[in-house]
CSV table of C-alpha atoms and ligand atoms in Angstrom, one decimal:
chain,number,residue,atom,x,y,z
A,1141,MET,CA,-146.0,-168.5,269.8
A,1142,LYS,CA,-143.8,-165.2,270.8
A,1143,LYS,CA,-140.5,-167.1,269.8
A,1144,HIS,CA,-141.9,-167.9,266.4
A,1145,LEU,CA,-143.0,-164.3,266.0
A,1146,LEU,CA,-139.4,-162.8,266.8
A,1147,TYR,CA,-138.0,-165.5,264.2
A,1148,LEU,CA,-140.7,-164.4,261.5
A,1149,LEU,CA,-140.0,-160.4,262.3
A,1150,CYS,CA,-136.4,-160.1,263.2
A,1151,PRO,CA,-133.3,-161.0,260.4
A,1152,LEU,CA,-131.0,-160.8,263.0
A,1153,PHE,CA,-132.5,-164.1,264.2
A,1154,ILE,CA,-131.7,-165.9,261.0
A,1155,ALA,CA,-128.8,-167.6,261.9
A,1156,ALA,CA,-130.5,-168.9,265.5
A,1157,ALA,CA,-133.7,-169.8,263.9
A,1158,ASN,CA,-131.5,-172.0,261.4
A,1159,ALA,CA,-129.8,-173.7,264.2
A,1160,GLN,CA,-132.1,-173.9,267.2
A,1161,GLU,CA,-133.9,-171.4,269.4
A,1162,SER,CA,-132.3,-169.6,272.0
A,1163,ALA,CA,-134.3,-170.7,274.9
A,1164,ASP,CA,-134.0,-174.0,274.0
A,1165,THR,CA,-130.6,-175.2,272.6
A,1166,GLN,CA,-132.1,-178.5,270.9
A,1167,ALA,CA,-132.1,-178.5,267.3
A,1168,LEU,CA,-135.5,-180.1,265.3
A,1169,ARG,CA,-132.9,-183.1,264.6
A,1170,ASP,CA,-132.1,-183.8,268.2
A,1171,TYR,CA,-135.8,-183.7,268.9
A,1172,ALA,CA,-136.7,-186.2,265.9
A,1173,GLU,CA,-133.8,-188.6,267.2
A,1174,LYS,CA,-134.8,-188.7,270.8
A,1175,SER,CA,-138.4,-189.9,269.7
A,1176,GLY,CA,-136.5,-192.4,267.3
A,1177,LYS,CA,-137.4,-190.7,263.9
A,1178,LYS,CA,-135.4,-189.1,261.1
A,1179,ILE,CA,-136.2,-186.0,259.8
A,1180,GLY,CA,-134.9,-185.3,256.0
A,1181,VAL,CA,-134.5,-182.4,253.3
A,1182,ALA,CA,-134.0,-182.6,249.8
A,1183,VAL,CA,-131.1,-180.3,248.8
A,1184,PRO,CA,-130.6,-178.8,245.6
A,1185,VAL,CA,-126.9,-179.1,244.9
A,1186,TRP,CA,-126.5,-176.9,241.9
A,1187,ARG,CA,-128.4,-173.9,244.0
A,1188,ILE,CA,-126.8,-174.8,247.5
A,1189,ASP,CA,-123.1,-175.2,247.8
A,1190,VAL,CA,-123.2,-178.5,250.1
A,1191,THR,CA,-119.2,-178.0,249.8
A,1192,ASN,CA,-119.2,-174.6,252.0
A,1193,ASP,CA,-120.4,-175.2,255.5
A,1194,GLY,CA,-120.8,-171.8,256.4
A,1195,LEU,CA,-123.7,-170.7,254.1
A,1196,PRO,CA,-127.0,-169.9,255.8
A,1197,GLU,CA,-128.6,-172.6,253.9
A,1198,THR,CA,-126.4,-175.5,254.7
A,1199,GLN,CA,-126.2,-174.7,258.3
A,1200,ALA,CA,-130.1,-174.7,258.3
A,1201,VAL,CA,-129.4,-178.1,256.7
A,1202,TYR,CA,-126.9,-179.9,259.0
A,1203,ASN,CA,-128.6,-178.2,262.0
A,1204,ASN,CA,-132.0,-179.3,261.6
A,1205,PHE,CA,-131.9,-182.3,259.8
A,1206,ASN,CA,-130.5,-186.0,259.8
A,1207,ILE,CA,-131.2,-186.9,256.5
A,1208,LEU,CA,-130.4,-185.9,253.4
A,1209,VAL,CA,-131.3,-186.5,249.5
A,1210,ALA,CA,-130.1,-185.1,246.1
A,1211,GLU,CA,-132.8,-183.3,244.6
A,1212,ASN,CA,-131.5,-184.1,241.3
A,1213,GLU,CA,-127.8,-185.3,241.6
A,1214,MET,CA,-128.3,-189.2,241.9
A,1215,LYS,CA,-130.9,-188.8,239.0
A,1216,ILE,CA,-129.5,-191.5,235.8
A,1217,ASP,CA,-129.2,-188.2,233.8
A,1218,ALA,CA,-126.8,-186.8,236.3
A,1219,LEU,CA,-124.8,-190.1,237.1
A,1220,GLN,CA,-124.5,-191.8,233.8
A,1221,PRO,CA,-124.7,-188.8,231.2
A,1222,ASN,CA,-123.3,-191.1,228.5
A,1223,ARG,CA,-123.1,-194.9,228.5
A,1224,GLY,CA,-120.7,-196.5,230.9
A,1225,GLN,CA,-119.4,-192.4,231.8
A,1226,PHE,CA,-120.1,-192.2,235.6
A,1227,GLU,CA,-120.2,-188.6,237.4
A,1228,PHE,CA,-120.3,-188.9,240.8
A,1229,TYR,CA,-118.8,-185.7,241.7
A,1230,HIS,CA,-122.0,-183.8,242.9
A,1231,GLY,CA,-123.2,-186.8,244.5
A,1232,ASP,CA,-119.9,-187.5,246.2
A,1233,ASN,CA,-119.8,-183.9,247.7
A,1234,LEU,CA,-123.3,-184.2,249.1
A,1235,VAL,CA,-122.4,-187.9,250.7
A,1236,ASN,CA,-119.4,-186.3,252.1
A,1237,PHE,CA,-121.6,-183.4,253.5
A,1238,ALA,CA,-123.8,-185.6,255.1
A,1239,GLU,CA,-121.2,-187.6,256.7
A,1240,ARG,CA,-119.4,-184.4,258.1
A,1241,HIS,CA,-122.5,-184.0,259.7
A,1242,GLY,CA,-123.9,-187.4,260.8
A,1243,MET,CA,-126.7,-187.2,258.7
A,1244,THR,CA,-127.8,-190.5,257.0
A,1245,VAL,CA,-128.3,-190.4,252.8
A,1246,ARG,CA,-131.5,-191.0,251.0
A,1247,GLY,CA,-130.8,-192.1,247.3
A,1248,HIS,CA,-133.0,-190.8,244.7
A,1249,THR,CA,-133.6,-192.5,242.3
A,1250,LEU,CA,-132.6,-195.6,240.3
A,1251,CYS,CA,-135.3,-196.2,237.7
A,1252,TRP,CA,-137.4,-193.4,236.6
A,1253,HIS,CA,-139.6,-192.5,233.7
A,1254,LYS,CA,-137.9,-189.0,234.0
A,1255,GLN,CA,-134.5,-187.3,234.1
A,1256,VAL,CA,-133.2,-190.4,231.8
A,1257,SER,CA,-130.0,-190.2,229.7
A,1258,GLY,CA,-130.6,-189.2,226.2
A,1259,TRP,CA,-128.7,-192.2,225.0
A,1260,ILE,CA,-131.3,-194.7,227.0
A,1261,SER,CA,-134.4,-192.7,225.9
A,1262,SER,CA,-134.5,-189.5,223.8
A,1263,ASP,CA,-137.6,-187.9,225.3
A,1264,GLY,CA,-136.0,-188.5,228.8
A,1265,GLY,CA,-137.3,-192.0,229.9
A,1266,GLN,CA,-141.1,-192.3,228.2
A,1267,LYS,CA,-140.4,-194.0,225.0
A,1268,ASN,CA,-138.0,-196.7,224.1
A,1269,ASP,CA,-136.9,-195.0,220.7
A,1270,HIS,CA,-133.6,-196.4,220.7
A,1271,ASN,CA,-135.4,-199.7,220.1
A,1272,TYR,CA,-133.4,-201.7,222.7
A,1273,SER,CA,-134.5,-205.1,223.5
A,1274,ARG,CA,-135.7,-206.5,226.7
A,1275,GLU,CA,-132.4,-208.0,227.7
A,1276,GLU,CA,-130.4,-204.7,226.2
A,1277,LEU,CA,-132.6,-202.6,228.8
A,1278,LEU,CA,-132.3,-205.3,231.7
A,1279,GLU,CA,-128.4,-204.9,230.9
A,1280,ILE,CA,-128.7,-201.0,231.0
A,1281,LEU,CA,-130.6,-201.0,234.2
A,1282,LYS,CA,-128.6,-204.0,235.8
A,1283,ASP,CA,-125.2,-202.1,235.0
A,1284,HIS,CA,-126.4,-198.5,236.0
A,1285,ILE,CA,-128.1,-200.0,239.5
A,1286,THR,CA,-125.0,-202.2,240.5
A,1287,THR,CA,-122.5,-199.5,239.5
A,1288,VAL,CA,-124.1,-196.7,241.5
A,1289,VAL,CA,-125.2,-198.8,244.7
A,1290,THR,CA,-121.9,-200.1,245.1
A,1291,HIS,CA,-120.1,-196.9,244.4
A,1292,TYR,CA,-122.5,-195.5,247.7
A,1293,LYS,CA,-122.2,-198.9,249.0
A,1294,GLY,CA,-122.4,-198.3,253.0
A,1295,ARG,CA,-122.9,-194.7,252.6
A,1296,VAL,CA,-126.1,-194.2,250.7
A,1297,HIS,CA,-128.2,-195.9,253.2
A,1298,GLU,CA,-131.8,-196.3,251.5
A,1299,TRP,CA,-132.8,-195.7,247.8
A,1300,ASP,CA,-135.7,-195.5,246.0
A,1301,VAL,CA,-135.2,-197.8,243.5
A,1302,VAL,CA,-138.3,-197.4,241.4
A,1303,ASN,CA,-140.0,-194.0,241.1
A,1304,GLU,CA,-143.2,-193.3,240.0
A,1305,CYS,CA,-144.3,-196.4,238.2
A,1306,LEU,CA,-147.7,-196.4,238.7
A,1307,ALA,CA,-149.9,-194.8,235.7
A,1308,ASP,CA,-152.4,-192.0,237.0
A,1309,ASP,CA,-155.6,-193.7,236.0
A,1310,GLN,CA,-156.3,-196.5,238.3
A,1311,SER,CA,-159.6,-196.9,237.4
A,1312,ILE,CA,-159.0,-200.4,237.1
A,1313,VAL,CA,-158.9,-201.2,240.6
A,1314,ARG,CA,-162.8,-200.6,240.7
A,1315,THR,CA,-163.3,-203.5,238.5
A,1316,ASN,CA,-160.7,-205.6,240.3
A,1317,PRO,CA,-159.4,-204.6,243.7
A,1318,THR,CA,-155.8,-206.2,243.9
A,1319,ALA,CA,-154.7,-204.9,240.4
A,1320,TYR,CA,-152.7,-201.9,239.4
A,1321,ALA,CA,-151.8,-200.2,236.1
A,1322,LEU,CA,-148.3,-199.5,235.3
A,1323,ARG,CA,-147.3,-196.2,233.5
A,1324,PRO,CA,-145.7,-196.2,229.9
A,1325,SER,CA,-141.6,-195.8,230.4
A,1326,VAL,CA,-138.5,-196.8,228.4
A,1327,TRP,CA,-138.5,-199.5,231.3
A,1328,TYR,CA,-142.2,-200.9,231.5
A,1329,THR,CA,-142.7,-200.6,227.1
A,1330,GLY,CA,-138.9,-202.1,226.7
A,1331,ILE,CA,-139.0,-205.1,229.3
A,1332,GLY,CA,-142.4,-205.7,230.8
A,1333,GLU,CA,-143.7,-205.3,234.7
A,1334,ASP,CA,-140.6,-207.3,236.3
A,1335,PHE,CA,-138.6,-204.4,235.5
A,1336,ILE,CA,-139.4,-203.4,239.3
A,1337,ASP,CA,-138.5,-206.5,240.4
A,1338,SER,CA,-135.3,-206.8,238.6
A,1339,ALA,CA,-134.3,-203.4,239.9
A,1340,PHE,CA,-135.1,-204.3,243.9
A,1341,VAL,CA,-132.8,-207.7,243.0
A,1342,TYR,CA,-129.8,-205.6,241.3
A,1343,ALA,CA,-130.2,-203.2,244.1
A,1344,HIS,CA,-130.1,-205.5,246.7
A,1345,ARG,CA,-127.2,-207.5,245.5
A,1346,ALA,CA,-125.1,-204.8,245.2
A,1347,ASP,CA,-126.0,-203.6,248.9
A,1348,PRO,CA,-127.7,-206.2,251.0
A,1349,ASP,CA,-127.8,-203.6,254.0
A,1350,ALA,CA,-129.4,-200.7,252.1
A,1351,LYS,CA,-132.9,-200.1,252.6
A,1352,LEU,CA,-135.2,-200.5,249.2
A,1353,TYR,CA,-138.0,-198.5,248.3
A,1354,LEU,CA,-140.6,-197.8,245.9
A,1355,ASN,CA,-141.7,-194.0,246.0
A,1356,ASP,CA,-145.0,-192.5,244.2
A,1357,TYR,CA,-147.3,-189.4,244.5
A,1358,GLY,CA,-150.7,-189.2,244.6
A,1359,VAL,CA,-150.8,-192.5,247.0
A,1360,GLU,CA,-151.1,-190.8,250.3
A,1361,MET,CA,-154.9,-190.9,251.1
A,1362,GLN,CA,-157.1,-193.6,251.6
A,1363,GLY,CA,-159.9,-194.1,249.3
A,1364,SER,CA,-158.0,-193.0,246.1
A,1365,ALA,CA,-157.8,-195.6,243.0
A,1366,LYS,CA,-154.2,-194.8,242.9
A,1367,THR,CA,-153.9,-195.0,246.9
A,1368,GLN,CA,-155.0,-198.6,246.6
A,1369,ALA,CA,-153.2,-199.7,243.6
A,1370,TYR,CA,-149.9,-198.7,245.1
A,1371,TYR,CA,-150.7,-200.8,248.1
A,1372,ASN,CA,-151.4,-203.7,245.7
A,1373,LEU,CA,-148.2,-203.1,244.0
A,1374,ALA,CA,-146.1,-203.2,247.1
A,1375,ARG,CA,-148.0,-206.4,248.5
A,1376,ARG,CA,-147.4,-207.9,245.1
A,1377,LEU,CA,-143.8,-207.1,245.5
A,1378,GLN,CA,-143.5,-208.1,248.9
A,1379,LYS,CA,-145.2,-211.5,248.7
A,1380,SER,CA,-142.9,-212.6,245.7
A,1381,GLY,CA,-140.2,-212.0,247.7
A,1382,ILE,CA,-138.7,-209.1,246.3
A,1383,PRO,CA,-136.5,-207.2,248.6
A,1384,ILE,CA,-138.5,-204.3,248.7
A,1385,ASP,CA,-138.2,-202.9,252.6
A,1386,GLY,CA,-140.6,-200.1,252.1
A,1387,VAL,CA,-142.9,-197.5,250.4
A,1388,GLY,CA,-142.5,-193.9,250.2
A,1389,LEU,CA,-145.6,-191.3,249.8
A,1390,GLN,CA,-144.2,-188.2,248.2
A,1391,CYS,CA,-146.6,-185.8,249.9
A,1392,HIS,CA,-146.8,-182.9,247.4
A,1393,LEU,CA,-149.7,-181.2,248.6
A,1394,THR,CA,-151.9,-178.3,248.8
A,1395,VAL,CA,-153.2,-176.7,251.8
A,1396,GLY,CA,-156.7,-177.9,252.4
A,1397,GLU,CA,-156.4,-181.4,250.3
A,1398,LEU,CA,-155.0,-183.4,253.7
A,1399,ASP,CA,-157.4,-185.8,255.1
A,1400,SER,CA,-155.9,-187.0,258.4
A,1401,ALA,CA,-158.2,-189.6,258.9
A,1402,LYS,CA,-157.5,-191.2,255.5
A,1403,PHE,CA,-153.6,-190.1,255.4
A,1404,ASP,CA,-153.4,-192.2,258.6
A,1405,ASN,CA,-155.7,-195.2,257.9
A,1406,ASN,CA,-153.2,-195.6,254.6
A,1407,VAL,CA,-150.1,-195.1,256.5
A,1408,LYS,CA,-151.2,-197.7,259.1
A,1409,ARG,CA,-152.0,-200.6,257.0
A,1410,TYR,CA,-148.4,-201.2,255.6
A,1411,ALA,CA,-147.5,-202.4,259.0
A,1412,SER,CA,-149.4,-205.7,258.4
A,1413,LEU,CA,-147.3,-206.2,254.9
A,1414,GLY,CA,-144.2,-206.1,256.9
A,1415,LEU,CA,-143.2,-202.9,255.2
A,1416,THR,CA,-142.1,-199.4,256.5
A,1417,CYS,CA,-144.1,-196.5,255.4
A,1418,ILE,CA,-142.3,-192.9,255.3
A,1419,VAL,CA,-143.0,-189.3,253.7
A,1420,THR,CA,-140.5,-188.7,251.2
A,1421,GLU,CA,-140.7,-185.4,249.2
A,1422,LEU,CA,-143.2,-183.3,251.6
A,1423,ASP,CA,-144.1,-179.8,250.4
A,1424,MET,CA,-147.3,-178.1,251.2
A,1425,SER,CA,-148.4,-175.1,248.5
A,1426,ILE,CA,-150.6,-172.3,250.0
A,1427,PRO,CA,-153.1,-171.6,247.4
A,1428,ASP,CA,-153.9,-168.4,248.7
A,1429,LEU,CA,-150.7,-166.6,250.0
A,1430,GLY,CA,-152.2,-163.3,250.8
A,1431,ALA,CA,-154.5,-164.8,253.4
A,1432,ALA,CA,-154.1,-163.8,257.0
A,1433,ASP,CA,-153.8,-167.3,258.7
A,1434,ALA,CA,-152.0,-169.0,255.3
A,1435,TYR,CA,-149.0,-170.1,256.9
A,1436,GLU,CA,-150.5,-171.2,260.1
A,1437,LYS,CA,-153.1,-173.3,258.0
A,1438,GLN,CA,-149.5,-174.4,256.3
A,1439,ALA,CA,-148.4,-175.1,259.7
A,1440,ALA,CA,-151.5,-176.9,261.0
A,1441,GLU,CA,-151.1,-179.7,258.1
A,1442,TYR,CA,-147.2,-180.2,258.3
A,1443,ARG,CA,-148.2,-181.1,262.1
A,1444,THR,CA,-151.1,-183.4,261.0
A,1445,ILE,CA,-148.7,-185.2,259.0
A,1446,ALA,CA,-145.7,-185.5,261.5
A,1447,ASN,CA,-148.5,-186.5,264.1
A,1448,VAL,CA,-149.2,-189.3,262.4
A,1449,LEU,CA,-146.0,-190.6,261.4
A,1450,ILE,CA,-144.7,-190.0,265.0
A,1451,LYS,CA,-147.3,-192.5,266.3
A,1452,TYR,CA,-146.1,-195.8,264.2
A,1453,ASP,CA,-142.9,-197.6,264.7
A,1454,HIS,CA,-142.8,-198.3,260.8
A,1455,CYS,CA,-142.9,-194.5,260.0
A,1456,PRO,CA,-139.1,-193.8,260.9
A,1457,ASN,CA,-138.5,-191.0,258.2
A,1458,LEU,CA,-140.1,-187.5,257.3
A,1459,VAL,CA,-138.1,-186.2,254.1
A,1460,ILE,CA,-139.1,-182.4,253.0
A,1461,TRP,CA,-138.6,-181.5,249.3
A,1462,GLY,CA,-136.1,-178.4,249.5
A,1463,VAL,CA,-134.8,-176.1,252.1
A,1464,LYS,CA,-136.1,-172.7,251.1
A,1465,ASP,CA,-139.3,-171.2,249.3
A,1466,ASP,CA,-137.6,-169.2,246.5
A,1467,GLN,CA,-135.9,-172.6,245.9
A,1468,THR,CA,-138.4,-175.1,244.9
A,1469,TRP,CA,-140.1,-176.5,241.8
A,1470,ARG,CA,-143.7,-175.6,243.3
A,1471,ARG,CA,-145.2,-172.1,243.5
A,1472,GLY,CA,-147.1,-171.3,247.3
A,1473,GLU,CA,-144.2,-171.1,249.3
A,1474,PRO,CA,-144.4,-174.8,250.5
A,1475,LEU,CA,-141.2,-175.2,252.4
A,1476,LEU,CA,-140.0,-174.9,255.9
A,1477,PHE,CA,-137.9,-171.6,255.6
A,1478,ASN,CA,-138.7,-168.3,253.4
A,1479,ALA,CA,-136.1,-166.8,250.8
A,1480,ALA,CA,-134.4,-164.9,253.8
A,1481,MET,CA,-133.9,-168.2,255.4
A,1482,GLN,CA,-135.8,-167.4,258.2
A,1483,ALA,CA,-137.6,-170.8,259.9
A,1484,LYS,CA,-141.6,-170.3,259.1
A,1485,PRO,CA,-144.7,-171.6,261.5
A,1486,ALA,CA,-144.4,-174.7,259.8
A,1487,PHE,CA,-140.7,-175.5,260.9
A,1488,TYR,CA,-142.0,-174.8,264.3
A,1489,ALA,CA,-144.9,-177.0,264.1
A,1490,LEU,CA,-142.5,-179.9,263.2
A,1491,TYR,CA,-140.4,-179.1,266.1
A,1492,ASP,CA,-143.4,-178.7,268.5
A,1493,VAL,CA,-144.2,-182.2,267.6
A,1494,TYR,CA,-140.8,-183.9,267.8
A,1495,LYS,CA,-140.2,-182.0,271.1
A,1496,GLU,CA,-143.3,-183.1,272.7
A,1497,TYR,CA,-143.0,-186.7,272.1
A,1498,ALA,CA,-139.4,-186.8,273.0
A,1499,GLU,CA,-140.2,-185.0,276.4
A,1500,ASN,CA,-143.0,-187.5,276.8
A,1501,LEU,CA,-141.5,-190.5,276.2
A,1502,PRO,CA,-142.3,-193.4,278.5
A,1503,ALA,CA,-139.6,-193.8,281.2
A,1504,GLY,CA,-137.3,-196.4,280.9
A,1505,ILE,CA,-137.9,-196.8,277.0
A,1506,GLU,CA,-135.1,-196.2,274.7
A,1507,SER,CA,-136.1,-194.9,271.5
A,1508,THR,CA,-134.6,-196.5,268.2
A,1509,ALA,CA,-135.4,-195.6,264.8
A,1510,ALA,CA,-137.7,-198.2,263.8
A,1511,ASP,CA,-136.9,-201.0,260.9
A,1512,ALA,CA,-139.9,-203.1,259.6
A,1513,VAL,CA,-140.0,-206.8,260.7
A,1514,GLY,CA,-141.3,-208.8,257.7
A,1515,GLU,CA,-143.8,-211.5,258.0
A,1516,LEU,CA,-142.3,-213.1,255.4
A,1517,PRO,CA,-142.9,-217.1,255.0
A,1518,PRO,CA,-139.3,-218.5,255.3
A,1519,PHE,CA,-139.3,-220.4,251.8
A,1520,VAL,CA,-140.3,-219.9,248.5
A,1521,ASP,CA,-140.8,-222.0,245.5
A,1522,VAL,CA,-138.6,-221.3,242.4
A,1523,TYR,CA,-139.0,-222.0,238.8
A,1524,ASP,CA,-137.4,-221.9,235.5
A,1525,LEU,CA,-139.1,-219.8,232.3
A,1526,MET,CA,-140.6,-223.0,231.2
A,1527,GLY,CA,-142.4,-222.9,234.5
A,1528,ARG,CA,-140.4,-226.1,235.7
A,1529,SER,CA,-139.8,-226.2,239.7
A,1530,VAL,CA,-135.9,-225.8,240.0
A,1531,ALA,CA,-136.2,-226.1,243.5
A,1532,ARG,CA,-139.2,-226.3,245.8
A,1533,GLN,CA,-138.7,-224.8,249.5
A,1534,MET,CA,-135.7,-222.6,249.3
A,1535,PRO,CA,-134.7,-220.5,251.9
A,1536,ARG,CA,-135.8,-217.0,250.9
A,1537,GLU,CA,-132.7,-215.5,251.5
A,1538,ARG,CA,-131.2,-217.6,248.8
A,1539,ILE,CA,-133.1,-216.2,246.3
A,1540,TYR,CA,-130.6,-213.4,245.8
A,1541,ASP,CA,-127.8,-215.6,245.4
A,1542,LEU,CA,-129.0,-217.6,242.5
A,1543,PRO,CA,-126.8,-218.1,239.5
A,1544,ALA,CA,-127.4,-216.0,236.6
A,1545,GLY,CA,-130.0,-217.1,234.6
A,1546,LEU,CA,-133.9,-216.2,234.6
A,1547,TYR,CA,-135.8,-217.5,237.9
A,1548,ILE,CA,-139.6,-217.5,238.6
A,1549,ILE,CA,-140.0,-217.1,241.9
A,1550,ASP,CA,-143.5,-217.5,244.2
A,1551,GLN,CA,-146.9,-218.0,243.4
A,1552,LYS,CA,-147.3,-214.8,241.3
A,1553,LYS,CA,-144.8,-216.2,239.2
A,1554,MET,CA,-142.6,-213.2,238.6
A,1555,ALA,CA,-139.7,-212.9,237.0
A,1556,ILE,CA,-136.6,-211.6,238.5
A,1557,THR,CA,-133.6,-211.9,236.1
A,1558,HIS,CA,-129.9,-212.2,236.1
B,2624,9MR,O1,-137.4,-181.1,242.4
B,2624,9MR,C1,-137.2,-181.9,241.4
B,2624,9MR,C2,-137.1,-180.5,239.9
B,2624,9MR,O2,-135.8,-179.9,240.7
B,2624,9MR,C3,-136.7,-181.2,238.8
B,2624,9MR,O3,-136.6,-180.0,237.9
B,2624,9MR,C4,-137.7,-182.2,238.5
B,2624,9MR,C5,-138.1,-182.9,237.3
B,2624,9MR,O4,-138.4,-183.8,236.7
B,2624,9MR,O5,-138.1,-183.0,239.6
B,2624,9MR,C6,-138.3,-182.5,241.0
B,2624,9MR,O6,-137.8,-183.9,241.5
B,2624,9MR,C7,-139.3,-184.3,241.6
B,2624,9MR,C8,-138.5,-186.2,241.7
B,2624,9MR,O7,-137.4,-186.2,241.6
B,2624,9MR,C9,-140.0,-187.0,241.9
B,2624,9MR,N1,-141.3,-186.5,242.7
B,2624,9MR,C10,-141.7,-185.2,242.2
B,2624,9MR,C11,-140.4,-184.3,242.0
B,2624,9MR,C12,-141.4,-182.8,241.8
B,2624,9MR,O8,-141.2,-183.0,240.5
């Protein structure tokens, strides 16, 4: 506790807090690695220069974290501002930075209803107001995903393939407990529901080793309709043979909102689907910054989240959505470092969780970052568009090598294209 106060009160300790504690030479990422986990951060590359390893911000990033995410620079509008013109400069700088410092990279995001280039959708991704046909939009999606994932093959280790595709209103699950509703977007409106299936297949074909994720917000706590809808969608994709590896729970939370039992119950059940479940965008706003224990309460909720994830092999990653409190999309000082780059109690809460776990690993157990082991049946049925069976009992891994054309797979008869 004393060490925490020291870091908070004395700016001279900024550099030390960035890296590690003077009394303890292990950094946050060291303890995470020893625990078999990864701890990540999203970096706003337009504000933090990742070509400069000497900044307090970049030092804090590579000293403490072992996963890196571009907060904005790998979204469609950044990567393909004009049709066929790809801009990899900022994304490449971020990947180079990560490689210099032994970090893995999460790519965010290949398909979203926001930050979509104007040539695809004039309002940033919601309307199909250039009136593209289904085939044209599939071609645009395929070309974007294939080009980007191929460019970063072997260097970006996992992708948020489809981001925030669920509608906020999921009252449909009250009458149909296995249903889900999708939000309107250029992709959904123009292509149909199987834009999701196709996006995963395109990404998998471009880099079969990359881990592929759905990602969404408001899906963290068991009991909410949207949480159930997210599970339903993930289950449908997985059972349809779509190459999905896991789900991301964004966790944009406010202090007081977290229910540890509901969070735990929700996280836990993805294991039975053979999916990983990771936290992808954690930030924890403080509603009343004037309260005496504001930062301690915030720290307690960070701690709770880490304590849940650390228990489960199918929960390998925890990613924080930003580096410092004055460079975030949210109010309420939601991050681990303050504007002066001093580590906050929330930082030490995470530090303590990983340290304690790493130091108490059962003897003889080697820690490894976990990969989910899917319980998939080995064969699937394949149909053509007319519903005719074109292959009975095809090995599941061959689905993605099918010749160009439109196929329907599995009992659910969802389309995967091209
Ligand atoms: O943090 C991002 C912010 O800088 C952008 O202005 C914003 C634009 O939509 O996107 C923010 O990141 C979002 C992420 O990509 C998806 N989940 C919600 C995040 C916060 O809005």
